[in-house]
Coordinates of C-alpha atoms and ligand atoms in Angstrom, one line a residue:
X1 CA 29.6 -5.7 9.4
X2 CA 33.0 -6.2 10.3
X3 CA 34.9 -9.5 10.1
X4 CA 38.2 -10.4 11.9
X5 CA 40.2 -13.5 12.1
X6 CA 40.7 -14.4 15.6
X7 CA 42.7 -17.8 15.0
X8 CA 43.1 -19.8 11.6
X9 CA 39.9 -21.6 12.5
X10 CA 37.7 -18.7 14.3
X11 CA 36.1 -15.7 12.5
X12 CA 34.3 -12.9 14.3
X13 CA 31.8 -10.9 12.7
X14 CA 30.3 -7.8 14.2
X15 CA 26.9 -6.6 13.3
X16 CA 25.9 -2.9 12.6
X17 CA 23.6 -3.1 15.1
X18 CA 24.4 -3.3 19.0
X19 CA 27.8 -4.6 17.9
X20 CA 26.2 -7.9 18.0
X21 CA 28.8 -10.9 17.6
X22 CA 28.6 -14.0 15.7
X23 CA 31.7 -16.6 15.6
X24 CA 32.2 -19.1 13.1
X25 CA 34.5 -22.0 14.2
X26 CA 35.9 -24.8 12.5
X27 CA 37.7 -27.9 12.9
X28 CA 38.8 -30.1 9.8
X29 CA 35.8 -30.0 7.4
X30 CA 33.1 -28.7 9.9
X31 CA 32.3 -25.3 10.9
X32 CA 29.5 -24.1 13.4
X33 CA 28.0 -20.7 13.5
X34 CA 27.5 -19.3 16.9
X35 CA 24.6 -16.5 17.1
X36 CA 24.0 -14.3 14.3
X37 CA 24.4 -10.9 12.7
X38 CA 21.1 -9.1 12.6
X39 CA 20.7 -6.8 9.3
X40 CA 19.6 -8.8 6.1
X41 CA 22.5 -7.5 4.2
X42 CA 24.7 -8.8 6.6
X43 CA 22.9 -12.2 6.7
X44 CA 22.7 -12.6 3.0
X45 CA 26.6 -12.1 2.6
X46 CA 27.3 -14.9 5.1
X47 CA 27.1 -18.1 2.8
X48 CA 29.6 -16.9 0.2
X49 CA 31.8 -14.9 3.0
X50 CA 32.1 -18.6 4.6
X51 CA 32.5 -20.3 1.3
X52 CA 35.5 -18.2 0.4
X53 CA 37.0 -18.5 3.8
X54 CA 36.7 -22.0 3.7
X55 CA 34.2 -22.6 6.5
X56 CA 31.8 -25.2 5.6
X57 CA 28.8 -24.3 8.0
X58 CA 27.0 -27.7 9.0
X59 CA 25.3 -26.6 12.2
X60 CA 24.1 -23.3 14.1
X61 CA 24.7 -22.9 17.9
X62 CA 23.0 -20.1 20.0
X63 CA 24.3 -18.8 23.2
X64 CA 20.8 -18.3 24.4
X65 CA 17.0 -17.8 23.4
X66 CA 16.9 -13.9 22.8
X67 CA 15.7 -13.4 19.0
X68 CA 18.9 -11.1 18.4
X69 CA 21.1 -14.2 18.5
X70 CA 18.9 -16.6 16.6
X71 CA 19.0 -15.5 13.1
X72 CA 21.6 -18.0 11.6
X73 CA 18.7 -19.8 9.9
X74 CA 17.9 -16.9 7.6
X75 CA 21.4 -17.4 6.1
X76 CA 21.6 -21.2 6.4
X77 CA 18.0 -22.4 6.5
X78 CA 19.2 -26.3 6.1
X79 CA 21.4 -26.1 9.1
X80 CA 20.5 -27.8 12.3
X81 CA 20.3 -25.6 15.5
X82 CA 21.9 -26.7 18.7
X83 CA 21.3 -24.9 22.1
X84 CA 21.4 -25.7 25.8
X85 CA 18.5 -27.6 27.2
X86 CA 17.7 -24.5 29.3
X87 CA 17.5 -22.7 26.0
X88 CA 15.3 -25.4 24.2
X89 CA 13.0 -25.2 27.1
X90 CA 12.6 -21.4 26.8
X91 CA 12.1 -21.7 22.9
X92 CA 9.5 -24.6 23.6
X93 CA 7.7 -22.6 26.5
X94 CA 7.7 -19.1 24.3
X95 CA 6.9 -20.5 20.7
X96 CA 6.8 -17.4 18.5
X97 CA 8.3 -15.0 20.7
X98 CA 11.5 -14.7 18.9
X99 CA 9.9 -14.2 15.6
X100 CA 7.2 -11.5 17.0
X101 CA 10.2 -9.7 18.6
X102 CA 12.3 -9.7 15.2
X103 CA 9.1 -8.5 13.6
X104 CA 8.5 -5.4 16.1
X105 CA 12.4 -4.5 15.5
X106 CA 12.0 -4.8 11.9
X107 CA 8.9 -2.5 11.9
X108 CA 10.3 0.0 14.1
X109 CA 13.4 0.4 12.1
X110 CA 11.7 0.0 8.4
X111 CA 13.9 -3.2 7.6
X112 CA 12.7 -5.4 4.9
X113 CA 13.5 -9.1 4.9
X114 CA 12.8 -12.0 2.3
X115 CA 11.4 -14.3 5.0
X116 CA 9.9 -14.5 8.4
X117 CA 12.2 -15.9 11.3
X118 CA 11.1 -19.8 11.4
X119 CA 12.7 -21.6 14.2
X120 CA 13.4 -25.2 13.5
X121 CA 13.3 -27.5 16.4
X122 CA 16.4 -27.2 18.4
X123 CA 19.0 -29.9 19.4
X124 CA 19.1 -29.7 23.4
X125 CA 22.6 -29.8 24.6
X126 CA 23.5 -31.0 28.2
X127 CA 25.4 -28.2 29.9
X128 CA 27.9 -28.4 31.4
X129 CA 28.8 -30.6 28.6
X130 CA 31.0 -31.0 25.4
X131 CA 30.1 -30.7 21.7
X132 CA 32.0 -32.2 19.1
X133 CA 33.2 -30.4 16.1
X134 CA 35.6 -32.2 13.6
X135 CA 38.4 -33.5 15.5
X136 CA 37.9 -31.2 18.4
X137 CA 35.3 -30.5 21.1
X138 CA 33.4 -27.3 22.2
X139 CA 33.0 -27.0 26.1
X140 CA 29.5 -25.6 26.9
X141 CA 29.5 -23.7 30.3
X142 CA 26.0 -22.8 31.9
X143 CA 25.2 -19.1 31.8
X144 CA 22.0 -17.8 33.6
X145 CA 20.9 -14.5 35.5
X146 CA 20.5 -12.2 32.2
X147 CA 17.7 -14.9 31.3
X148 CA 16.8 -18.1 32.6
X149 CA 18.6 -20.0 29.9
X150 CA 21.9 -19.9 28.2
X151 CA 25.5 -21.1 27.6
X152 CA 29.0 -19.8 27.2
X153 CA 31.1 -21.7 24.5
X154 CA 34.9 -22.4 25.1
X155 CA 37.0 -23.6 22.2
X156 CA 40.0 -24.3 24.4
X157 CA 42.2 -25.5 21.2
X158 CA 42.1 -21.9 20.0
X159 CA 41.7 -20.0 23.0
X160 CA 38.3 -18.2 22.3
X161 CA 35.4 -18.1 24.6
X162 CA 32.1 -16.9 23.2
X163 CA 30.1 -15.3 26.2
X164 CA 26.6 -14.7 25.0
X165 CA 25.2 -11.7 26.8
X166 CA 27.6 -11.2 29.8
X167 CA 31.0 -9.2 30.2
X168 CA 29.9 -6.3 27.6
X169 CA 31.7 -3.1 27.4
X170 CA 28.7 -1.5 26.0
X171 CA 25.8 -3.0 27.9
X172 CA 25.4 -2.9 31.6
X173 CA 24.3 -6.3 33.1
X174 CA 20.6 -6.8 32.1
X175 CA 18.3 -8.5 34.1
X176 CA 15.4 -9.8 31.6
X177 CA 12.4 -11.8 32.5
X178 CA 13.5 -15.1 34.0
X179 CA 17.0 -13.5 35.1
X180 CA 18.0 -12.6 38.5
X181 CA 20.8 -10.7 40.4
X182 CA 22.0 -13.9 42.3
X183 CA 22.2 -15.9 39.4
X184 CA 24.0 -13.5 37.3
X185 CA 26.5 -12.9 40.0
X186 CA 27.1 -16.9 40.2
X187 CA 27.5 -16.9 36.5
X188 CA 30.2 -14.0 36.3
X189 CA 32.0 -16.0 39.1
X190 CA 32.4 -19.0 36.8
X191 CA 33.0 -16.9 33.5
X192 CA 36.0 -15.3 35.6
X193 CA 38.0 -18.6 35.7
X194 CA 37.1 -19.1 32.1
X195 CA 38.4 -15.8 31.3
X196 CA 41.7 -16.3 32.9
X197 CA 42.2 -19.4 30.7
X198 CA 41.3 -17.8 27.4
X199 CA 43.3 -15.4 25.1
X200 CA 40.3 -13.9 22.7
X201 CA 36.9 -13.3 24.7
X202 CA 33.7 -12.5 22.6
X203 CA 30.7 -11.1 24.5
X204 CA 27.5 -10.8 22.9
X205 CA 27.7 -7.2 22.2
X206 CA 30.7 -4.7 22.0
X207 CA 33.6 -6.8 20.2
X208 CA 36.5 -8.6 21.1
X209 CA 38.1 -8.5 24.8
X210 CA 41.6 -9.5 25.9
X211 CA 41.5 -11.4 29.4
X212 CA 42.5 -8.1 31.4
X213 CA 40.0 -6.2 30.0
X214 CA 37.3 -8.9 30.5
X215 CA 38.5 -9.4 34.0
X216 CA 38.1 -5.5 34.9
X217 CA 34.7 -5.5 33.3
X218 CA 33.6 -8.5 35.4
X219 CA 34.7 -6.4 38.5
X220 CA 32.7 -3.5 37.2
X221 CA 29.6 -5.7 36.7
X222 CA 29.8 -7.5 40.0
X223 CA 30.1 -3.9 41.7
X224 CA 26.9 -2.6 39.8
X225 CA 25.0 -5.8 40.8
X226 CA 25.8 -5.4 44.3
X227 CA 25.0 -1.8 44.2
X228 CA 21.7 -2.7 42.3
X229 CA 20.8 -5.3 45.0
X230 CA 21.7 -2.8 47.8
X231 CA 20.6 0.9 46.6
X232 CA 18.1 0.1 43.7
X233 CA 17.4 3.0 41.6
X234 CA 20.2 4.9 43.2
X235 CA 23.0 2.5 42.2
X236 CA 26.0 3.9 40.5
X237 CA 26.5 2.8 36.5
X238 CA 30.0 1.7 35.4
X239 CA 31.4 5.1 34.4
X240 CA 31.9 4.2 30.6
X241 CA 28.4 2.7 30.3
X242 CA 26.5 5.6 31.9
X243 CA 24.4 6.5 28.9
X244 CA 20.8 7.1 28.5
X245 CA 20.2 3.8 26.8
X246 CA 22.1 2.1 29.6
X247 CA 20.2 4.1 32.6
X248 CA 16.8 2.9 30.7
X249 CA 17.9 -0.8 31.1
X250 CA 18.9 0.2 34.6
X251 CA 15.3 1.2 35.4
X252 CA 14.1 -1.8 34.2
X253 CA 16.6 -4.0 36.1
X254 CA 15.3 -2.1 39.2
X255 CA 11.5 -3.0 38.5
X256 CA 12.7 -6.6 37.8
X257 CA 14.7 -7.1 40.8
X258 CA 12.0 -5.6 43.3
X259 CA 9.1 -7.9 41.8
Ligands
ZN1 ZN1 20.3 -11.6 25.5

């Protein structure tokens, strides 16, 4: 796991799996952990890492309800979880889904975990909206299209924008169950405006972006989604992301966008 300070109040952690991002944001004596690393060893180091860095984690936030973003409770079992209303609705509608998918991942990769995933009842935040932290506020912006739920989180005072699963340099736009091409394109349009106001942009997978790179990725992603809509299976993938795994995701996108 790599750790990087984006600002005196912001730490970015990058998991060894899927370049999954987790971000700790602090104001005064309160810090939130947004999303999570994935491997047990990574999660186990978080409490001491944040204690040494002076980030007292008082709450967990998740950008959306996909299991790989929900593991913060394994490191901070007593911290409450806050999510967008859309995400709270999805967690309620699919009880046990995240725990089941984590178990499948662990079985596939022979990962041993001290405890299974238990999801506390999440606080549902109105989005768009604001979430108070210390003396500051986090801006919450809706993101839909990858899934039916989600939010991006903008810490405007430090210029850090946390996207969830959008604008990834390693993953093409993924239309999961509940997502749609049209909602995805609308989200990219909104995120583009936020990207232009940010200095550090953190996608759910793939590491830190600057605004110029993020804007270029928005163009690539829109071009891909337009081609997916028009040409289906024969759509061209973004050149740097044209890998066997991304072609597998593309095939799933084709199936989902036709149903
Ligand atoms: Zn996701």
